[in-house]
Amino acid sequence: MAGGRIYSGDLPDQPAPMATEGPVAWLRDNMFNGVFNTVLTILMGLLLLWMVPPALNWLVFNANWTGGAEACRVNPDGACWPFVSARWEQFLYGFYEKSEYWRVNILLAVLAVGIVLLVFEKMPGRKYIAFFMLFIYPIMAFILLYGNEKLGLPIVDTPQWGGFMLTLVIALSGIVASLPLGILLALGRRSKMPIISLLSTIFIEFWRGIPLVAVLFMATIMFPLFLPPGMSFDQLLRAIIGVALFASAYMAEVVRGGLQAIPKGQYEGAMALGLPYPKMMRLIVLPQALKIVIPGIVNTFIGLFKDTTLVLIIALFDLLGIVQASIADPNWSIRSVPYSGYAFVAIVFWICCYAMARYSRYMEAKLHTGHKR
Amino acid sequence: MAIWRDPDKRAVIYQVLVVAVLAWFVWSIISNTATNMEQRGLASGFDFLSTGAGFGIITTPFIPYTEESSYFTVFLVGLVNTIIVAAVGCFLALILGFIIGVARLSSNWLIQKVATFYIELFRNVPLLLQILFWYSAVLKPLPGPRDLHEAGDKVFLSLNNRGLIFAEPIGQEAMSTVWWALFAGIVLTFIVRALAKVRQAKTGKQFPVFYAGLGLIILMPLVVYFALGRPMDFEPAEMSRFALRGGVTIIPEFVALLLALVIYTAAFIAEIVRAGIQAVSHGQTEAASALGVKPNHRMRLVIVPQAMRVIVPPLTSQFLNLTKNSSLATAIAYPDLFSVFAGTTLNQTGQAVEIMAMTLAVYLTLSLLTSGFMNWYNSRIALVER
């Protein structure tokens, strides 16, 4: 018998065949399996090649990072970030008194710390922090932002508020005001009393059926007509009331979803213990219901946060409004400036909304402990 | 027993109280409004609707409009413009959203990542910003017609800062035959579909209804069109010294609004579609594969019909959102209901109460109609349980 070989002991391990492991196999499995997918991959790859490098070039590599308007005029084929850095104070504070910026800074810092503390679930005393942020912080914010002569804080009137600060003011006060109202409306809609339930339903469906622009228009044009003669409200306050009423309808539907998800046994158990309705809701049902709708509340807030940009239509200068106004500045009439301004606003909003969306999804995954594929 | 210890009586008392407070509230609003309007010398009533508007509107499809037309015509023009942008928007957003939602679940890594990126990018940027971006950063800086075309040029298709301009199709007399062929094709497709269903129920044999329909609806009218010697003329726009004359113009305001609405809403619809498809139990996919159903049939015949039940309710609210969001047109002066009626007309007449009431009534009606239609559709496809 020729050609035979006899080995003793184990053979050394062979590397896995190219087709089953490693980058080539991964590419074949995930991008080139079948004709259809191959064609799609190639088309998409070409599309990306056509779009991504110019976008990155414009945003980063070929962008103007330093210098003033002159630099942007010399190189118009890249983003004009000096426009943002020259104006960032306005973008953040609006027309707020420069000497009073520290008041806004304190509030921003407290807000940031509060949010960070609230996000960690194991934080001791989380309840008190939440209480502080929901009830005390808004009062503190109002006093600091508006000012109080007795405390030696000069008054900064609301037309001077603007920029990202105003965006936060409208969104946060809208959400803080709409939460209790939304809970009441949700309870009302599920109430067994027919008139209360009917009125709550009409209220909710009315606000959900009309666009926010209409709400803001009403707040500016109709509100003064509704008030007794001689009485008037601040324009910003009117807008916030409008936003809060609008948001409360959406909040009510979110909370109603939570109330419906609580098993009937919980209600019955509470009633069997002899708890009256307010105690049953406050001690048994709402704590459970509100906990499951945290993602929904965050999503409502994201929507509200994005919608605050609409106040530019009623001539309040939120972040988008103030950037929009700055673009028109003749000193910066450069082709790349509008794009840079919009890109900046988009990036700011994107970061905030994406972070909140991730948090909401994380909470959802944590609360949803059922079967998962 | 004291009256407040009886829950039924207590409920009556609460409700009476609420109604009383509400009645007082509404009454004081009405009386305040009446006093305020009197003080400011504002007129009331709907007489203003028949007076002449006296301003021009850049696009007034389907409704003849001149500056002498009444405010009621303005209302109708705005309404038509709103309905057009909302209807086209919903349709396109549904298609785009479905494609992206399916792509989001694709087994192709690249496609899946790009779809995810699309969703995360457009969902988290305010719609108003997107509208302003498309309008004032993309469409308005486009070169004007004078930079693109020489005087006397015949232009068949042009995208410039005046909008999208293309040749106007004008049918000759014989064109009506082509339209009839198209109509016949649609009717025949329905008949073929019904017959195919009967045959499949009887014999189990399938008939390629999709390709037959394609042939009947698209190929047949095309054949007729060419057989009759192409009875459709395309009247190009002509460049005069300053502007393009003739042709069909789609104004940039409309293009920007539509683009932003479609791109924004599609991102939400894609997530709804993804969630709907994922909600169909994986066992369904496996069972279909085990029965030897081909992958694309598996999607179309097994997964999507079941996913639709999860998809339709949130889809309704996205369509409603799109309709309501179309009122953002007022930021770029596309003449929708809000911008011409609650905007210009209100400024000119000052009759805030009547105008806002009419505008809100329209949006509420549109909302009710859309949700009514979607509820009907939802009950049609809902799982029938015993």
PDB file of N, CA and C in Angstrom, chain A residues 194-196 198-199, chain B residues 11-27:
ATOM      1  N   PRO A 194     -71.129  60.125  34.851  1.00  0.00           N
ATOM      2  CA  PRO A 194     -71.237  60.327  33.406  1.00  0.00           C
ATOM      3  C   PRO A 194     -70.874  61.734  32.952  1.00  0.00           C
ATOM      4  N   ILE A 195     -71.286  62.740  33.712  1.00  0.00           N
ATOM      5  CA  ILE A 195     -71.026  64.105  33.239  1.00  0.00           C
ATOM      6  C   ILE A 195     -69.535  64.416  33.309  1.00  0.00           C
ATOM      7  N   ILE A 196     -68.903  64.018  34.415  1.00  0.00           N
ATOM      8  CA  ILE A 196     -67.461  64.258  34.560  1.00  0.00           C
ATOM      9  C   ILE A 196     -66.710  63.563  33.436  1.00  0.00           C
ATOM     10  N   LEU A 198     -67.818  62.619  30.516  1.00  0.00           N
ATOM     11  CA  LEU A 198     -68.103  63.225  29.219  1.00  0.00           C
ATOM     12  C   LEU A 198     -67.301  64.516  29.051  1.00  0.00           C
ATOM     13  N   LEU A 199     -67.300  65.353  30.100  1.00  0.00           N
ATOM     14  CA  LEU A 199     -66.582  66.622  29.999  1.00  0.00           C
ATOM     15  C   LEU A 199     -65.088  66.393  29.813  1.00  0.00           C
TER      16      LEU A 199
ATOM     17  N   ALA B  11     -72.046  61.612  44.150  1.00  0.00           N
ATOM     18  CA  ALA B  11     -71.686  61.752  42.740  1.00  0.00           C
ATOM     19  C   ALA B  11     -72.550  62.810  42.080  1.00  0.00           C
ATOM     20  N   VAL B  12     -73.846  62.802  42.401  1.00  0.00           N
ATOM     21  CA  VAL B  12     -74.743  63.801  41.805  1.00  0.00           C
ATOM     22  C   VAL B  12     -74.308  65.198  42.230  1.00  0.00           C
ATOM     23  N   ILE B  13     -73.981  65.340  43.519  1.00  0.00           N
ATOM     24  CA  ILE B  13     -73.580  66.665  44.004  1.00  0.00           C
ATOM     25  C   ILE B  13     -72.316  67.142  43.292  1.00  0.00           C
ATOM     26  N   TYR B  14     -71.318  66.252  43.202  1.00  0.00           N
ATOM     27  CA  TYR B  14     -70.076  66.615  42.513  1.00  0.00           C
ATOM     28  C   TYR B  14     -70.371  67.106  41.103  1.00  0.00           C
ATOM     29  N   GLN B  15     -71.195  66.340  40.411  1.00  0.00           N
ATOM     30  CA  GLN B  15     -71.422  66.671  39.003  1.00  0.00           C
ATOM     31  C   GLN B  15     -72.173  67.975  38.859  1.00  0.00           C
ATOM     32  N   VAL B  16     -73.139  68.187  39.740  1.00  0.00           N
ATOM     33  CA  VAL B  16     -73.865  69.453  39.687  1.00  0.00           C
ATOM     34  C   VAL B  16     -72.894  70.610  39.924  1.00  0.00           C
ATOM     35  N   LEU B  17     -72.001  70.410  40.901  1.00  0.00           N
ATOM     36  CA  LEU B  17     -71.008  71.459  41.193  1.00  0.00           C
ATOM     37  C   LEU B  17     -70.146  71.739  39.973  1.00  0.00           C
ATOM     38  N   VAL B  18     -69.635  70.665  39.364  1.00  0.00           N
ATOM     39  CA  VAL B  18     -68.759  70.843  38.205  1.00  0.00           C
ATOM     40  C   VAL B  18     -69.486  71.574  37.097  1.00  0.00           C
ATOM     41  N   VAL B  19     -70.722  71.165  36.825  1.00  0.00           N
ATOM     42  CA  VAL B  19     -71.486  71.812  35.761  1.00  0.00           C
ATOM     43  C   VAL B  19     -71.712  73.283  36.105  1.00  0.00           C
ATOM     44  N   ALA B  20     -71.998  73.558  37.380  1.00  0.00           N
ATOM     45  CA  ALA B  20     -72.237  74.952  37.768  1.00  0.00           C
ATOM     46  C   ALA B  20     -70.977  75.788  37.550  1.00  0.00           C
ATOM     47  N   VAL B  21     -69.836  75.258  38.002  1.00  0.00           N
ATOM     48  CA  VAL B  21     -68.587  76.004  37.840  1.00  0.00           C
ATOM     49  C   VAL B  21     -68.287  76.221  36.367  1.00  0.00           C
ATOM     50  N   LEU B  22     -68.490  75.174  35.587  1.00  0.00           N
ATOM     51  CA  LEU B  22     -68.206  75.262  34.156  1.00  0.00           C
ATOM     52  C   LEU B  22     -69.115  76.287  33.499  1.00  0.00           C
ATOM     53  N   ALA B  23     -70.401  76.246  33.875  1.00  0.00           N
ATOM     54  CA  ALA B  23     -71.358  77.174  33.279  1.00  0.00           C
ATOM     55  C   ALA B  23     -70.960  78.607  33.608  1.00  0.00           C
ATOM     56  N   TRP B  24     -70.563  78.826  34.872  1.00  0.00           N
ATOM     57  CA  TRP B  24     -70.131  80.169  35.254  1.00  0.00           C
ATOM     58  C   TRP B  24     -68.910  80.586  34.437  1.00  0.00           C
ATOM     59  N   PHE B  25     -67.980  79.645  34.277  1.00  0.00           N
ATOM     60  CA  PHE B  25     -66.738  79.907  33.553  1.00  0.00           C
ATOM     61  C   PHE B  25     -67.040  80.289  32.104  1.00  0.00           C
ATOM     62  N   VAL B  26     -67.847  79.460  31.450  1.00  0.00           N
ATOM     63  CA  VAL B  26     -68.183  79.720  30.042  1.00  0.00           C
ATOM     64  C   VAL B  26     -68.932  81.046  29.929  1.00  0.00           C
ATOM     65  N   TRP B  27     -69.874  81.263  30.834  1.00  0.00           N
ATOM     66  CA  TRP B  27     -70.648  82.495  30.765  1.00  0.00           C
ATOM     67  C   TRP B  27     -69.741  83.705  30.931  1.00  0.00           C
TER      68      TRP B  27
END
